[in-house]
XYZ file of C-alpha atoms in Angstrom:
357
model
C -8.952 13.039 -2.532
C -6.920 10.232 -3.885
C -3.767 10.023 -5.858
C -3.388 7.374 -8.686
C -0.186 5.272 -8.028
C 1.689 7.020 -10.171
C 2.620 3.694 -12.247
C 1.844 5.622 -15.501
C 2.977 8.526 -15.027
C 2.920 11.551 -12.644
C 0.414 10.931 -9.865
C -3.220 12.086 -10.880
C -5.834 13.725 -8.044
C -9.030 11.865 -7.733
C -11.946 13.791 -5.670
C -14.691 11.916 -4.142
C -17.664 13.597 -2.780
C -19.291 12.437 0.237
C -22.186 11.551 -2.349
C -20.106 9.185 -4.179
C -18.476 7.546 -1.149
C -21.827 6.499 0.424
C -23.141 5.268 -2.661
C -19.833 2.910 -3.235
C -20.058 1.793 0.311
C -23.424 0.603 -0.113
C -22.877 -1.214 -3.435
C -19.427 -2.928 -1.897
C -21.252 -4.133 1.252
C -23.976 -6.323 -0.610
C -23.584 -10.015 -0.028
C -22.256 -10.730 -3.554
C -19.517 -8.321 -2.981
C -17.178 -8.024 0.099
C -20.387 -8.957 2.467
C -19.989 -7.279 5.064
C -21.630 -7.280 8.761
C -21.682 -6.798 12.023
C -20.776 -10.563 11.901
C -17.411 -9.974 10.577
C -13.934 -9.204 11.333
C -12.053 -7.484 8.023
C -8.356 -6.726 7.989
C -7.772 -5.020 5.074
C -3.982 -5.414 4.253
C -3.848 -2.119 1.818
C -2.992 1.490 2.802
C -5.812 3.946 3.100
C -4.025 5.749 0.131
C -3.632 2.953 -2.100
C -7.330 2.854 -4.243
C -9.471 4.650 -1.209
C -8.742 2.042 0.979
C -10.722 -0.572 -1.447
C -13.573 1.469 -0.304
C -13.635 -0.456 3.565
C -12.312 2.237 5.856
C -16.110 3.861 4.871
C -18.190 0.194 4.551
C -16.792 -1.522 7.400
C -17.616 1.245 9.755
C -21.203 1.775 7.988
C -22.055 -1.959 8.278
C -20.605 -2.401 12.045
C -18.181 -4.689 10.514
C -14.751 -4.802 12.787
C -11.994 -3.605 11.444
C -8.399 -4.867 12.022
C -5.417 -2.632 10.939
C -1.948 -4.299 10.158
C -0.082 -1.061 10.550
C 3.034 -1.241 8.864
C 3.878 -4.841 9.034
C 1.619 -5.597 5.740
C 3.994 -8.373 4.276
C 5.296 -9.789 7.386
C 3.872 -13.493 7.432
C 4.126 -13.756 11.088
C 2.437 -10.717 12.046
C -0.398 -11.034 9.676
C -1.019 -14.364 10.989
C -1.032 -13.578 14.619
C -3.318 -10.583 13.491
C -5.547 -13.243 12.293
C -5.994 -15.598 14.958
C -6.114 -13.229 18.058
C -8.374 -11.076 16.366
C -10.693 -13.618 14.955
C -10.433 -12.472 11.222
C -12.978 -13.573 8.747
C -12.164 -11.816 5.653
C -8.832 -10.429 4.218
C -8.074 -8.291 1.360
C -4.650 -6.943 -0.166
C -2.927 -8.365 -3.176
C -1.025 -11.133 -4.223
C 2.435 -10.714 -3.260
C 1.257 -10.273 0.543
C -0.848 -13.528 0.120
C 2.470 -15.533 -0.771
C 4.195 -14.250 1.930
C 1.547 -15.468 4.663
C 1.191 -18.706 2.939
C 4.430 -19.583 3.045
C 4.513 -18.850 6.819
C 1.693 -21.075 7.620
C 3.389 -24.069 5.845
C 6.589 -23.643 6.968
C 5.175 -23.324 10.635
C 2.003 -25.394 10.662
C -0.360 -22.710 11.438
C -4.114 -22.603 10.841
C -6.230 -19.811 10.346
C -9.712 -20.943 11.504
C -11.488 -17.971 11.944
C -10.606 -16.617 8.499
C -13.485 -17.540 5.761
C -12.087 -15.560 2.568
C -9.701 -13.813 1.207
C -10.285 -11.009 -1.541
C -7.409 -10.172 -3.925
C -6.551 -7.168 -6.219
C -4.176 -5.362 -7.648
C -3.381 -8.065 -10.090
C -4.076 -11.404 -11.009
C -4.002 -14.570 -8.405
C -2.039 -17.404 -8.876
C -4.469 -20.800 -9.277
C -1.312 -21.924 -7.028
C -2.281 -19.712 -4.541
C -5.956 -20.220 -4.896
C -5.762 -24.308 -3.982
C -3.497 -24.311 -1.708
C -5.509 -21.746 0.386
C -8.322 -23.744 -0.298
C -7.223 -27.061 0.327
C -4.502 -26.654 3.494
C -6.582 -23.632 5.060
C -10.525 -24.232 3.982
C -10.117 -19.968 2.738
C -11.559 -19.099 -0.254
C -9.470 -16.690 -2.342
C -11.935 -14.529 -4.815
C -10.556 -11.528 -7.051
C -11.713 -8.841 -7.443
C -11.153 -5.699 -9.843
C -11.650 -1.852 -9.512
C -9.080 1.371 -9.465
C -8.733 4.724 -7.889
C -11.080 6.356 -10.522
C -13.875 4.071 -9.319
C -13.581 4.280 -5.575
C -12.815 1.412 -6.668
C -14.849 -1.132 -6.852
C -15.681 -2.846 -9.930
C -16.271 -6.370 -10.356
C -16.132 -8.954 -7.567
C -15.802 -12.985 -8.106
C -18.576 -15.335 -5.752
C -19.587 -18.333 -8.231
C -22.938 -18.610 -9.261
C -24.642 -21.649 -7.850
C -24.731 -23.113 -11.890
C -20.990 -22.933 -11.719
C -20.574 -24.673 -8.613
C -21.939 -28.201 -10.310
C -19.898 -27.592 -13.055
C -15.978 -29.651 -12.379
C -13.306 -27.952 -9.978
C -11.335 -27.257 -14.083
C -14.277 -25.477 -15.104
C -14.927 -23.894 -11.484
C -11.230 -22.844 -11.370
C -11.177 -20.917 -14.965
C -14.090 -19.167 -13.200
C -12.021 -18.106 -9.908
C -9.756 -16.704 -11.961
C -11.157 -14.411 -13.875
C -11.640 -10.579 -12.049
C -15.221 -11.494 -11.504
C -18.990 -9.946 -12.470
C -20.251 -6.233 -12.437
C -21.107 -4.762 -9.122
C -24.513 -3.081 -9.182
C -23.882 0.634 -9.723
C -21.543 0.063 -12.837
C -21.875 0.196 -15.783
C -19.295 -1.012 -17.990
C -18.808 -1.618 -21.851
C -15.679 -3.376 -23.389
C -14.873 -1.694 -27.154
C -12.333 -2.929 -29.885
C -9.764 -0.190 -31.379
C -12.784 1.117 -33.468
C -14.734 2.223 -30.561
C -17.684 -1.005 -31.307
C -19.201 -2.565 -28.365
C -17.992 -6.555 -28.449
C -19.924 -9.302 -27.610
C -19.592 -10.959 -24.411
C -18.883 -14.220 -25.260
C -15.171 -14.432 -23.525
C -13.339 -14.721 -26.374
C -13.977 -10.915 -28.004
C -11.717 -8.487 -25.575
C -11.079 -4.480 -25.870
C -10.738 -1.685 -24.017
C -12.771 -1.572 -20.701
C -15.157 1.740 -20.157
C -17.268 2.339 -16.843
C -19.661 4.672 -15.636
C -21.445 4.929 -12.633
C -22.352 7.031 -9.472
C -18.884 6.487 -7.911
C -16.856 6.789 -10.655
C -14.604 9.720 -11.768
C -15.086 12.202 -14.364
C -11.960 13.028 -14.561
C -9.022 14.281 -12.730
C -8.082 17.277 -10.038
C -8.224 20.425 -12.183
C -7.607 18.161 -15.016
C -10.807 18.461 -16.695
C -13.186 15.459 -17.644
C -11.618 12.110 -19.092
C -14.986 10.710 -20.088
C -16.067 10.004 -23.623
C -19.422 11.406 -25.402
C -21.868 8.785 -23.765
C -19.994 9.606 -20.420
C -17.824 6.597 -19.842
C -14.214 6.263 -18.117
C -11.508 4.591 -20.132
C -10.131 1.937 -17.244
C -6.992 1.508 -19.193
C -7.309 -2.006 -19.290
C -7.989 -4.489 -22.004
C -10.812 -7.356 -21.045
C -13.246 -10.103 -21.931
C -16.660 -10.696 -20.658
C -17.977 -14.158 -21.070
C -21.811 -15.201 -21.081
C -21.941 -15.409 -17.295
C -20.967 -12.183 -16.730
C -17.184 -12.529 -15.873
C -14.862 -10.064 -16.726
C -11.381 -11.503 -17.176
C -8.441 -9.324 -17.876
C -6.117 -9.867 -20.298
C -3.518 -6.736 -20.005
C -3.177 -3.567 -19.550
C -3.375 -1.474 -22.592
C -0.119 -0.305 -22.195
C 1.481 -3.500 -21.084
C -0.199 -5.596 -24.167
C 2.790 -6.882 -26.416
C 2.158 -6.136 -29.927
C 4.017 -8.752 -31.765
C 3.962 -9.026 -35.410
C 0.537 -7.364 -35.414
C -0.505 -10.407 -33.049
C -1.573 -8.877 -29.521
C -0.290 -11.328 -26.682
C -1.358 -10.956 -22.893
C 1.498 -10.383 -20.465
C -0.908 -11.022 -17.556
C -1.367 -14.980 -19.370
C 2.035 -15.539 -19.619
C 2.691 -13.828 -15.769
C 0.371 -16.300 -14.798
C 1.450 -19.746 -16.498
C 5.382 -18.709 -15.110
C 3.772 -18.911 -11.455
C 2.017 -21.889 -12.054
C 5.428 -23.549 -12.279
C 6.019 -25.184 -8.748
C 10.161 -23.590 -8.366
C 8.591 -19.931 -9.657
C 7.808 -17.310 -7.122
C 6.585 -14.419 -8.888
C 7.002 -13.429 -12.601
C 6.612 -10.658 -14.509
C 6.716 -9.943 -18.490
C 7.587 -7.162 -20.830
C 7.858 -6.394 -24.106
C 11.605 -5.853 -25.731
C 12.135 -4.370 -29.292
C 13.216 -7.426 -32.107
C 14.277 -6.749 -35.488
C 11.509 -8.263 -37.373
C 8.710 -8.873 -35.420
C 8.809 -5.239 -33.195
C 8.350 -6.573 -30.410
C 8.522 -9.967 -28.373
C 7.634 -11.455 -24.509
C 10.821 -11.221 -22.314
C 10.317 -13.469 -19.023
C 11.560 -12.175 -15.747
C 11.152 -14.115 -13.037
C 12.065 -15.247 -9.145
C 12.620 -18.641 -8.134
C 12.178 -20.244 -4.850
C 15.478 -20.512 -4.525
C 16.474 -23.716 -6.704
C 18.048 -23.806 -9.531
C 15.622 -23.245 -12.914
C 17.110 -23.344 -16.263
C 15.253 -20.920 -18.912
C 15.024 -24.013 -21.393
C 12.903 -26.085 -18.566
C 10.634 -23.011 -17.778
C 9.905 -22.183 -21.040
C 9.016 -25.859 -22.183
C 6.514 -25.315 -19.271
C 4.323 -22.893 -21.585
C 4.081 -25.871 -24.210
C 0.275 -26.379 -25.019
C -0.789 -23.966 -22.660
C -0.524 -21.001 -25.124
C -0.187 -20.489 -28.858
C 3.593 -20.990 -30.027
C 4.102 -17.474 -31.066
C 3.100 -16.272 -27.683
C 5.973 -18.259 -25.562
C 8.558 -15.654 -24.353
C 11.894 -15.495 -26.409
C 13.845 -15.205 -23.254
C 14.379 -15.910 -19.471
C 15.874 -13.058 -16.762
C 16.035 -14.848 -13.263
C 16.737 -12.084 -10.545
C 16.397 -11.880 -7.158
C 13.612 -9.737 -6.392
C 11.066 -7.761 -8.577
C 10.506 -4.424 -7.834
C 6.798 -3.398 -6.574
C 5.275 0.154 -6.065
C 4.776 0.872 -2.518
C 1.197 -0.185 -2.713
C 2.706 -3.953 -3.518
C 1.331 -3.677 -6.993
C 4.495 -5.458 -9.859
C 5.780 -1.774 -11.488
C 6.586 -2.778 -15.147
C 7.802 0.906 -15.493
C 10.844 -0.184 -13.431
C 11.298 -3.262 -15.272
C 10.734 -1.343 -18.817
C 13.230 1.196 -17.999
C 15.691 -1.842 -16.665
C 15.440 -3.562 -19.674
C 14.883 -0.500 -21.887
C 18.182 -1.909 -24.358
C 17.447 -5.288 -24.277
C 17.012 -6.241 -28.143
C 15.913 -9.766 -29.565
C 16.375 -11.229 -32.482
């Protein structure tokens, strides 16, 4: 058993049967997945308790892959790059925030990673910051992918099809950023707020729904949390374009619901990072007086100077006016959940009587 993160509430129980974890193990292993063999070295940067592990205390072990544990020094740049190199590391996974932190360490101290082919990220969405620089400094690939607790919990994963890679590094890159396609053993459906199946065409988004051999029915003496056709409500809002890729846009509680206008937080997260003196952003929702509720910015700088005037004249033309935040925090740190996942509760709660407009 499994506990949710507790991120949205009270911690919920999720039980796997042996069943259910062999199944999952064999889906994540495939090549288009996490690929794993007797070949590789993974050190997965995640607790065991934080989503099962990502499933690779069970497929490592099945698939004779090696397995390298950090221990408790998950974020420290140093270690994790020592880790690396002595061990002979060819694949990584954990999420962003602990990607930062080693990057930064292998600038700042010329260090190369040669064994290491790829790194998988989760949790939330990856910086296309991150993604180059990895690429072009290191030769690492950086590929997302997407699951949860409820699904043991792999979802989607992101390798480009061999179309895509002709296509330019602009069109490759809005690609690698999306949360990637469906693993085989899901099944997943995205619905609007009527409960209609939208097309996938990457612009239509809604509520994501999965079924499957390894996902949950519901929760420890909780009862069943599946609809009538059997499928799990994720909780999170997504597109699927014509490819196959599942990009998400939010979380349906995080979505900002602006003048009946939905805007993504996760789009605007992502565009504050992409500025070059921005280390991590997050972004809420606050109450206004007329339109109910706008985008507040909080963010972290590398420590320089940003004014909120110059970082929110970065948005121009990459978003629609009405989506650019009304508003710049700058603090020193945001606060994360103790699996390193951004906890907008905290920030909510923080911010809880800030008023716009």
């Amino acid at each position: 058993m499994c506990y949710t993160s507790g991120t949205t509430g009270h911690p919920k129980g999720v039980l796997y049967s042996h069943r259910s974890t062999v199944l999952h193990s064999l889906g994540s292993a495939l090549p288009d997945a996490f690929s794993l063999s007797i070949d590789e070295t993974v050190m997965p940067i995640v607790p065991m308790f934080h989503v099962n592990g990502w499933g690779l205390a069970y497929s490592a072990p099945m698939t004779g892959t090696k397995l390298v544990m950090p221990g408790p020094k998950m974020a420290d740049g140093e270690v994790l790059s020592d880790l690396i190199n002595s061990e002979g590391v060819t694949m990584t996974a954990g999420v962003p925030v602990v990607w930062l932190m080693l990057l930064e360490h292998l600038k700042n101290n010329d260090i190369q990673v040669p064994t290491l082919d790829r790194i998988v990220v989760g949790g939330s969405a990856c910086p296309e910051l991150l993604i180059n620089e990895f690429d072009e400094l290191f030769n690492v690939s950086v590929q997302h992918a997407w699951g949860m607790t409820e699904m043991s919990p792999l979802g989607t994963f992101n390798k480009l099809k061999p179309r895509l890679k002709q296509e330019s590094e602009k069109e490759q890159m809005s690609y690698k950023l999306k949360q990637g396609r469906i693993v085989f053993g899901v099944d997943m459906r995205i619905e609007d707020w009527q409960g209609q199946e939208v097309e996938w065409d990457g612009h239509q988004f809604g509520a994501v729904k999965v079924r499957g051999p390894w996902i949950a029915s519901g929760y420890y003496k909780q009862g069943d949390s599946v609809d009538d056709n059997g499928y799990f409500d994720t909780g999170d809002v997504a597109s699927v374009d014509p490819h196959g890729y599942m990009l998400i846009t939010d979380r349906s509680k995080d979505v900002i619901k602006s003048g009946g206008e939905w805007i993504s937080s996760i789009e605007l997260e992502n565009i504050a990072v992409g500025h070059p003196d921005i280390k991590e952003a997050a972004v809420i929702g606050v109450p206004h007086k007329k339109w109910g509720e706008r985008p507040l910015l909080i963010a972290v700088t590398h420590d320089v100077e940003v004014s909120a005037e110059a970082l929110l004249n970065h948005f121009d033309g990459k978003v629609a006016k009405f989506c650019i935040p009304d508003a710049v925090e700058f603090i020193k740190e945001l606060p994360h959940t103790a699996t390193g996942k951004l906890s907008k509760k905290d920030l909510r709660s923080k911010y809880a009587d800030y008023i716009l407009g």
